[in-house]
CSV table of C-alpha atoms in Angstrom, one decimal:
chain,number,residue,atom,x,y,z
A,1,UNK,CA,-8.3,170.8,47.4
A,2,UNK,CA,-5.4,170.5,48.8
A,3,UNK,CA,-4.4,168.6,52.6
A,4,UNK,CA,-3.5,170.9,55.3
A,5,UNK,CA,0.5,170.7,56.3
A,6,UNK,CA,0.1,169.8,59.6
A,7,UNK,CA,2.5,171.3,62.5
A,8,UNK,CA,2.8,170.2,66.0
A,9,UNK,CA,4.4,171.3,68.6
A,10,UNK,CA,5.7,169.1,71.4
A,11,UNK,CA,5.2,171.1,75.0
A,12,UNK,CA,5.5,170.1,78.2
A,13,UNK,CA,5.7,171.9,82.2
A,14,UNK,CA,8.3,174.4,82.1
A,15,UNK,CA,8.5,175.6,78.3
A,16,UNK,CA,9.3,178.7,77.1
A,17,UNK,CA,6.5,180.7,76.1
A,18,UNK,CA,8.1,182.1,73.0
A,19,UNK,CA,9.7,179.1,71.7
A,20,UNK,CA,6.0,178.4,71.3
A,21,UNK,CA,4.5,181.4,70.3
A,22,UNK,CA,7.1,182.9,67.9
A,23,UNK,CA,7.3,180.0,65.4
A,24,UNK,CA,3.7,179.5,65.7
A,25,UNK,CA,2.7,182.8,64.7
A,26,UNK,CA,5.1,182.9,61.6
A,27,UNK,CA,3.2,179.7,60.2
A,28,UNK,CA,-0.2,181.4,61.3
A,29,UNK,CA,0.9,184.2,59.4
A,30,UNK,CA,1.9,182.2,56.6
A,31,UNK,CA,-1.8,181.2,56.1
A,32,UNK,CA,-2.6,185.2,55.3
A,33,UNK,CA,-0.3,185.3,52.0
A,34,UNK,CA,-1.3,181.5,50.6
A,35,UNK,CA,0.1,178.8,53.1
A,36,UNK,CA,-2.4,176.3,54.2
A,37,UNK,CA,-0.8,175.6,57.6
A,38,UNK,CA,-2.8,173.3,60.5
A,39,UNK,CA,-1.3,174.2,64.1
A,40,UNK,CA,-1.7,171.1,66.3
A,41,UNK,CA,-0.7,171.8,70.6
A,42,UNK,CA,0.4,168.2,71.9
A,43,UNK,CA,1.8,167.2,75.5
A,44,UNK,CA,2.8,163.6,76.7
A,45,UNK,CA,-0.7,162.8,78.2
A,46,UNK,CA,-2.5,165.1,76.5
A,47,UNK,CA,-3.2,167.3,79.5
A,48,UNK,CA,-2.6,171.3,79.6
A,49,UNK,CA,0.7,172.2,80.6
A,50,UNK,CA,2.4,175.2,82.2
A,51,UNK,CA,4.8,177.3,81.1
A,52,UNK,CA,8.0,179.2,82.6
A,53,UNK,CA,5.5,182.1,83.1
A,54,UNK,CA,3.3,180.2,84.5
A,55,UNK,CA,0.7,180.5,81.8
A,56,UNK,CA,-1.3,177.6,81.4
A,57,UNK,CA,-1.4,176.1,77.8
A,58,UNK,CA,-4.1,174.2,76.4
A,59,UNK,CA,-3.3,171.5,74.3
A,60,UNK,CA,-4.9,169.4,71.2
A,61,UNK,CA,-4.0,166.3,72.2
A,62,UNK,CA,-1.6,163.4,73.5
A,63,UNK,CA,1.2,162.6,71.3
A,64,UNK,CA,0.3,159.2,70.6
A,65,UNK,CA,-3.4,159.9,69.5
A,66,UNK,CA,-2.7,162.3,66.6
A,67,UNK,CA,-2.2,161.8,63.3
A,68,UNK,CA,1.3,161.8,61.5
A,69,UNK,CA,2.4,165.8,61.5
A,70,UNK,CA,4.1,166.8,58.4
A,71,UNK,CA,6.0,169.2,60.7
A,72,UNK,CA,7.0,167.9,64.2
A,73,UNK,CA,8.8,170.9,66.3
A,74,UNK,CA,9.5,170.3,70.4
A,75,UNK,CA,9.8,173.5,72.1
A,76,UNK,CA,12.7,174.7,74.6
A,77,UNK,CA,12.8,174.8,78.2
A,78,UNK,CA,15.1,176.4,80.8
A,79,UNK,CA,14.6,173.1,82.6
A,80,UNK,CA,16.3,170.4,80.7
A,81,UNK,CA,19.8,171.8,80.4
A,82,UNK,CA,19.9,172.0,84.2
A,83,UNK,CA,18.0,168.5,84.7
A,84,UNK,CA,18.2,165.5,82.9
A,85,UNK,CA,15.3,164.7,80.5
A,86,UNK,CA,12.9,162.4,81.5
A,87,UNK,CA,12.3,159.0,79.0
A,88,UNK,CA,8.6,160.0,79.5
A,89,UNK,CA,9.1,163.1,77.4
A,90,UNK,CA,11.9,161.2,75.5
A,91,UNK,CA,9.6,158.9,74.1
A,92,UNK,CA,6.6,161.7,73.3
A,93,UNK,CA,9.8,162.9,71.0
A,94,UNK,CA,10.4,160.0,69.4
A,95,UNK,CA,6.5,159.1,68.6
A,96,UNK,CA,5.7,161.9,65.7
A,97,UNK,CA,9.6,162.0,65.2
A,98,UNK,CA,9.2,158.7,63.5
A,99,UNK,CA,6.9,159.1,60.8
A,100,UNK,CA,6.9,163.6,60.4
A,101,UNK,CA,7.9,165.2,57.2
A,102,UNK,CA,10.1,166.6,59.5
A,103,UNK,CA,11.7,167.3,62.9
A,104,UNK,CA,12.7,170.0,64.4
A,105,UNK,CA,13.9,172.5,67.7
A,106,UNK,CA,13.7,175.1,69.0
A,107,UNK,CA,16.4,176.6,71.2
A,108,UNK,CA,16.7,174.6,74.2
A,109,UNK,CA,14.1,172.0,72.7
A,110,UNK,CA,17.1,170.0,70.9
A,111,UNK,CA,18.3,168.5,74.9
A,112,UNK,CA,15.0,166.4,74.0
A,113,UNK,CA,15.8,165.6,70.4
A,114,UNK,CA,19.0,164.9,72.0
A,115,UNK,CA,17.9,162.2,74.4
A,116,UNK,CA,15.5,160.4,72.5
A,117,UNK,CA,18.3,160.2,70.1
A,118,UNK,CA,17.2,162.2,67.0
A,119,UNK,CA,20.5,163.8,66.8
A,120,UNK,CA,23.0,161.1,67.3
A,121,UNK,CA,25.4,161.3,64.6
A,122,UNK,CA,24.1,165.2,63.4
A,123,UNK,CA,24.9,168.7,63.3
A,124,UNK,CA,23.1,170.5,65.7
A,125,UNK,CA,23.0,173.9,67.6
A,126,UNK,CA,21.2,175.1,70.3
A,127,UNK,CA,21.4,178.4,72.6
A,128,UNK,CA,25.2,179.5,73.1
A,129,UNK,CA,25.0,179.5,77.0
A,130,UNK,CA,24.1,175.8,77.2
A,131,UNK,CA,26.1,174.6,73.4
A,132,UNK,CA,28.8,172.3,75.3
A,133,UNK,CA,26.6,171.0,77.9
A,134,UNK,CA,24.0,169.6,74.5
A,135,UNK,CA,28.0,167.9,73.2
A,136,UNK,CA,28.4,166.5,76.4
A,137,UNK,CA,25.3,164.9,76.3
A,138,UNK,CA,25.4,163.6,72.9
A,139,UNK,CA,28.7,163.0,72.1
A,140,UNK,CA,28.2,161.7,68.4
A,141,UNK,CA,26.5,165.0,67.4
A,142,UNK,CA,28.6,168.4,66.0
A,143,UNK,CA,27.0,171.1,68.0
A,144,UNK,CA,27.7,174.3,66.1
A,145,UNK,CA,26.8,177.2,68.7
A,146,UNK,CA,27.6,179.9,66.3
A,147,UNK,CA,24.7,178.7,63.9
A,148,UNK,CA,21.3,180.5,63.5
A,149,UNK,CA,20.3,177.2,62.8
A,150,UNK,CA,21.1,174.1,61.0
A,151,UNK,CA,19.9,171.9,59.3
A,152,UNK,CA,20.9,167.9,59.0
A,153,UNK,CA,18.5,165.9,56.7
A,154,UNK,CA,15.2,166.4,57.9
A,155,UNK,CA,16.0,167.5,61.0
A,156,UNK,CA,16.8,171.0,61.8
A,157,UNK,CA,17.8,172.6,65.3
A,158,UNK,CA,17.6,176.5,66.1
A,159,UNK,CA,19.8,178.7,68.5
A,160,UNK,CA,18.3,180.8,71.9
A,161,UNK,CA,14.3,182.1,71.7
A,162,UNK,CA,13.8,184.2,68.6
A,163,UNK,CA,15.8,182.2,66.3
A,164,UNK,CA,13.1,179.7,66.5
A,165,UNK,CA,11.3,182.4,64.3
A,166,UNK,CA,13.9,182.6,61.9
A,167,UNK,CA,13.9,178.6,61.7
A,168,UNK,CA,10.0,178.8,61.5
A,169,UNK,CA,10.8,181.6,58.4
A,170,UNK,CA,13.7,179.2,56.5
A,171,UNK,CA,10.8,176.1,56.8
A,172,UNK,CA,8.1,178.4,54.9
A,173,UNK,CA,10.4,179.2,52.6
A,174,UNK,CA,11.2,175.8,51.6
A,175,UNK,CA,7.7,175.3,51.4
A,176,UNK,CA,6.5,178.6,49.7
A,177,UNK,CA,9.5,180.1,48.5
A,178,UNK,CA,11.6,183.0,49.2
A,179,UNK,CA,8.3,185.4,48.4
A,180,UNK,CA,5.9,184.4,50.8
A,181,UNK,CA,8.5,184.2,53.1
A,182,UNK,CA,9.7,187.7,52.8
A,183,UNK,CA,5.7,188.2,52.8
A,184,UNK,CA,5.7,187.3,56.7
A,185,UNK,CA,8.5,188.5,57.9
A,186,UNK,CA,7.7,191.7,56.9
A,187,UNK,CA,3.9,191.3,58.0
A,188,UNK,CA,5.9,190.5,61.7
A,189,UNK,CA,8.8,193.5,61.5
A,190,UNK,CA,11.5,190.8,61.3
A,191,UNK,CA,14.4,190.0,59.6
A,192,UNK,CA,13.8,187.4,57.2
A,193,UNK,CA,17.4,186.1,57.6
A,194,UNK,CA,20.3,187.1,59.9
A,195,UNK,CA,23.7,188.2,59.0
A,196,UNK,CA,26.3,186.2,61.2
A,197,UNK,CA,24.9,182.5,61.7
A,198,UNK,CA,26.5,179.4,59.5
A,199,UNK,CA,23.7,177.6,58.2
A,200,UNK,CA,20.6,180.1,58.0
A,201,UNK,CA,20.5,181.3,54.6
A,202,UNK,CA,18.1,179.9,52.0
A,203,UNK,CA,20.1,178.2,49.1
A,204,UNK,CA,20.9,175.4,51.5
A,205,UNK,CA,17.6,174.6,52.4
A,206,UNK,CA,16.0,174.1,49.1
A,207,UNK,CA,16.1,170.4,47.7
A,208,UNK,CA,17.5,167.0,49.6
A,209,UNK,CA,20.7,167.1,50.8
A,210,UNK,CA,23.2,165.0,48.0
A,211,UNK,CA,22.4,161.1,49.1
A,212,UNK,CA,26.8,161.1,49.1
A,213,UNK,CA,27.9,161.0,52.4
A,214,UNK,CA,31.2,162.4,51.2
A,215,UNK,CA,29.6,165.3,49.1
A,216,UNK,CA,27.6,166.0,51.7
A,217,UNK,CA,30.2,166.5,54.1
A,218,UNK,CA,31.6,169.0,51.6
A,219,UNK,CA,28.4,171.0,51.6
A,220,UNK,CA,27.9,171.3,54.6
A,221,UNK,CA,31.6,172.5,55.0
A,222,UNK,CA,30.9,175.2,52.4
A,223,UNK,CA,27.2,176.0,53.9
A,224,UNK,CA,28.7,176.5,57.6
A,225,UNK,CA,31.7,179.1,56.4
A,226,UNK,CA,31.3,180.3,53.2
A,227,UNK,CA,34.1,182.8,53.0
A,228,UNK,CA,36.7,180.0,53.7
A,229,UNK,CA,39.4,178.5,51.2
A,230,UNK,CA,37.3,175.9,48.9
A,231,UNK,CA,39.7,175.9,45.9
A,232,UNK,CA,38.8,172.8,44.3
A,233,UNK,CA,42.3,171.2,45.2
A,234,UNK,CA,40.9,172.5,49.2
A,235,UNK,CA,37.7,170.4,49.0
A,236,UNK,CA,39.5,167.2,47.7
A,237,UNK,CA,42.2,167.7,50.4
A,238,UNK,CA,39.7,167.4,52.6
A,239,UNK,CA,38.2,164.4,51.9
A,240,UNK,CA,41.2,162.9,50.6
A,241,UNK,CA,40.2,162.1,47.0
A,242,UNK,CA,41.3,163.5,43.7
A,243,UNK,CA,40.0,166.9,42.2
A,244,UNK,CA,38.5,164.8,39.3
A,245,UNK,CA,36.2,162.5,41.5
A,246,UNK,CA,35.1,165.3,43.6
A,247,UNK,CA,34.0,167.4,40.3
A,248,UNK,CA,32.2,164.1,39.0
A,249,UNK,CA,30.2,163.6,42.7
A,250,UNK,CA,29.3,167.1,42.3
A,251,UNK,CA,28.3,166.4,38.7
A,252,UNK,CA,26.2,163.0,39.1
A,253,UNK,CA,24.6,164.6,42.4
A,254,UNK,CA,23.8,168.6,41.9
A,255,UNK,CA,24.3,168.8,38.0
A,256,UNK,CA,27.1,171.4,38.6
A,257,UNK,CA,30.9,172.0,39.5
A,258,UNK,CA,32.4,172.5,43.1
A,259,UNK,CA,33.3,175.9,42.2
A,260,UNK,CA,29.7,176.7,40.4
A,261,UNK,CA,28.2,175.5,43.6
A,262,UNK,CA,30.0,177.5,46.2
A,263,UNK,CA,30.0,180.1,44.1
A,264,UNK,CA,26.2,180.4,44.7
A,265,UNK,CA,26.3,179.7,48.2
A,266,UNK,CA,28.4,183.0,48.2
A,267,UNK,CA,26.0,184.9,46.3
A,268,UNK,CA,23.0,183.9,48.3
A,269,UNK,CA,24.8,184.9,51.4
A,270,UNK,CA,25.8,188.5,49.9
A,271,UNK,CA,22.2,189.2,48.4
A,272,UNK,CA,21.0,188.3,51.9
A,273,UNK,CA,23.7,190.4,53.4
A,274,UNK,CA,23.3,193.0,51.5
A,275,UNK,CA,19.1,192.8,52.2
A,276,UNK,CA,19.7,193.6,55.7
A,277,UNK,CA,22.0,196.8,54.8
A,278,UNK,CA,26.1,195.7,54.4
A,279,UNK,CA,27.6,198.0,51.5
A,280,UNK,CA,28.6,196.1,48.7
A,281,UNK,CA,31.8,195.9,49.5
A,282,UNK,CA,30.6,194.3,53.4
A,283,UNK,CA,28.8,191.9,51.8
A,284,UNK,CA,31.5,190.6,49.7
A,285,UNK,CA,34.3,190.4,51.9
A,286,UNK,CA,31.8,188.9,54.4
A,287,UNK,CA,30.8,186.0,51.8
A,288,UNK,CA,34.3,185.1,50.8
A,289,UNK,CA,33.9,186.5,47.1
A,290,UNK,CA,37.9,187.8,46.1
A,291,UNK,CA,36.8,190.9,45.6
A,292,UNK,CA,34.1,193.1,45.0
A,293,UNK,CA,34.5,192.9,41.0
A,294,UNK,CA,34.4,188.9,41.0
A,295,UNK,CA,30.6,189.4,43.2
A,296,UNK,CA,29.5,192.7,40.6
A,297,UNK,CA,30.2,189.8,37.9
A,298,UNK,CA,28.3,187.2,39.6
A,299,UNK,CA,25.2,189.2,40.3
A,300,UNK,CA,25.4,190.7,36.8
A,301,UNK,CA,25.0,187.0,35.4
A,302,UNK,CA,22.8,185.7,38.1
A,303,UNK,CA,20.3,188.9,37.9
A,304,UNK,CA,21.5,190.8,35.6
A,305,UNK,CA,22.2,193.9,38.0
A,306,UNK,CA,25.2,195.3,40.6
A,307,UNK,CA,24.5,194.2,43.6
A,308,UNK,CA,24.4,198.3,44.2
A,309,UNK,CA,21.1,198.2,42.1
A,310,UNK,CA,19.5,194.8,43.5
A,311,UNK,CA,19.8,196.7,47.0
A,312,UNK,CA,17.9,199.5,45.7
A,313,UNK,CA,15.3,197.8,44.4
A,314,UNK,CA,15.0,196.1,48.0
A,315,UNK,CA,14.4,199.1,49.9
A,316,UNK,CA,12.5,200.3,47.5
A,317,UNK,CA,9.8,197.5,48.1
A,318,UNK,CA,10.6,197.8,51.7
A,319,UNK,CA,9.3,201.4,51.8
A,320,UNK,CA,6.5,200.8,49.3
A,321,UNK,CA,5.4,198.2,52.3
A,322,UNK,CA,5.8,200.9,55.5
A,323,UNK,CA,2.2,202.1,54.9
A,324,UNK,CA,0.5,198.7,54.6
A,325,UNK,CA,-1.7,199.7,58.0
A,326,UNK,CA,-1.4,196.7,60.5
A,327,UNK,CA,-2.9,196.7,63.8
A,328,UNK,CA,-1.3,196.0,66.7
């Protein structure tokens, strides 16, 4: 029988109630189509805590008292932007931080992450509004306030309020795949991913990121704007080395070619695109494919249909699901 993956949020006075609830309930969900999630509550002290509604939130525990989480999330606050955060709640960050699967935040959660120092050195984003005040305060991270989310290792930061849900979605995926996934976001009448963000669609979350700092830095180039120039000669530009030792990293790390590889992370992009309704032709402009011949190609090779007919088959499924009765 298999061990429960363990998830815990981090909350504290102040949070926002659907930082909490909305990721919560996508994992809970989870459980109904396969997943075998265990939702932990923790605060600091292990006392209840209140939230920006004033809703009082019970909690499983103190931080220090549980067990390892596979999953450690810390919930966002409209405090912490405003205020600086206390070493108390610091340090409840930095206790499961240290020995979780992984970490991760949700909207305003990352100011925490931020100053127990989870994020020094990372790519990070958090809600728009407060983007430049999180780079102020950690000046070694990259804060990308355009992203959905992104993710940096194992840790993995998420914009304003609901994009904590479509964090929560990307982190079943990688553990259940894309299925199950689409399973729950269905089940709660969301998107599974969003059109628009940098770093939220799924090819880029499945496996370890390449142990190559320097091909790392050229995925994550490639993940964040995939419609921009990566020639081959671009991507060595950029990291000042020669096109034949960039197509070796590329070959010793991911068993492919630069151009192999971001043509994927294009065609993820336009199936997703074209699963929340762009025309064809949207959806490859908007992933940086040349034209819409070059994606028809790609998707006949990948899938063996046009992209017209994979989008077909989508809302096909999508209506076969509008009768499923669900109350609430």
């Amino acid at each position: 029988m298999s061990t429960p993956h363990r998830v815990a949020f981090l909350v504290y006075d102040g949070v926002t109630l659907l930082d909490l609830a909305g990721p919560a309930e996508v994992f809970k969900e989870a459980n109904r189509f396969g997943a075998d999630y265990r939702i932990v509550l923790l605060s600091p002290t292990g006392a209840e805590v209140t939230s920006s509604l004033g809703v009082r939130i019970g909690v499983d525990g103190a931080v220090a008292a549980e067990p390892a989480p596979d999953t450690f999330l810390v919930v966002g606050s409209d405090v912490y932007p405003r205020a600086r955060v206390p070493e108390d709640l610091a340090q409840a960050a930095r206790i499961p931080a240290a020995v979780a699967g992984r970490v991760a935040s949700i909207c305003t959660g990352a100011f925490v992450l931020a100053a127990a120092g989870l994020l020094d050195g990372k790519r990070a984003t958090t809600h728009w509004q407060v983007a430049a005040e999180l780079a102020a305060r950690c000046p070694t991270c990259r804060v990308e306030p355009d992203a959905i989310y992104v993710r940096d290792g194992t840790t993995y930061t998420s914009a304003g309020v609901t994009a904590g849900i479509d964090l929560a979605l990307a982190l079943v995926e990688e553990d259940h795949g894309p299925d199950l996934a689409r399973d729950v976001a269905r089940a709660l009448v969301v998107y599974m991913q969003r059109a628009g963000g940098q770093s939220q669609f799924s090819a880029p979350l499945q496996g370890p990121p390449p142990r190559s700092p320097a091909l790392r830095t050229i995925t994550d180039l490639v993940t964040a704007n995939p419609s921009g120039d990566h020639s081959l000669g671009a991507l060595a530009k950029h990291l000042n080395v020669s096109t034949r030792h960039l197509t070796r990293l590329f070959h010793d790390e991911l068993s492919t070619t630069p151009a192999r590889y971001v043509e994927g992370i294009r065609f993820d992009m336009a199936r997703a695109l074209l699963d929340q309704g762009h025309t064809a032709t949207q959806a490859a402009d908007l992933a940086g494919f040349p034209s819409y011949e070059s994606m028809r190609r790609v998707f006949a090779r990948k899938l063996s249909i046009s992209p017209a007919a994979y989008q077909r088959r989508f809302r096909t499924a999508r209506r076969a699901t509008a009768g499923d009765g669900l109350a609430g």
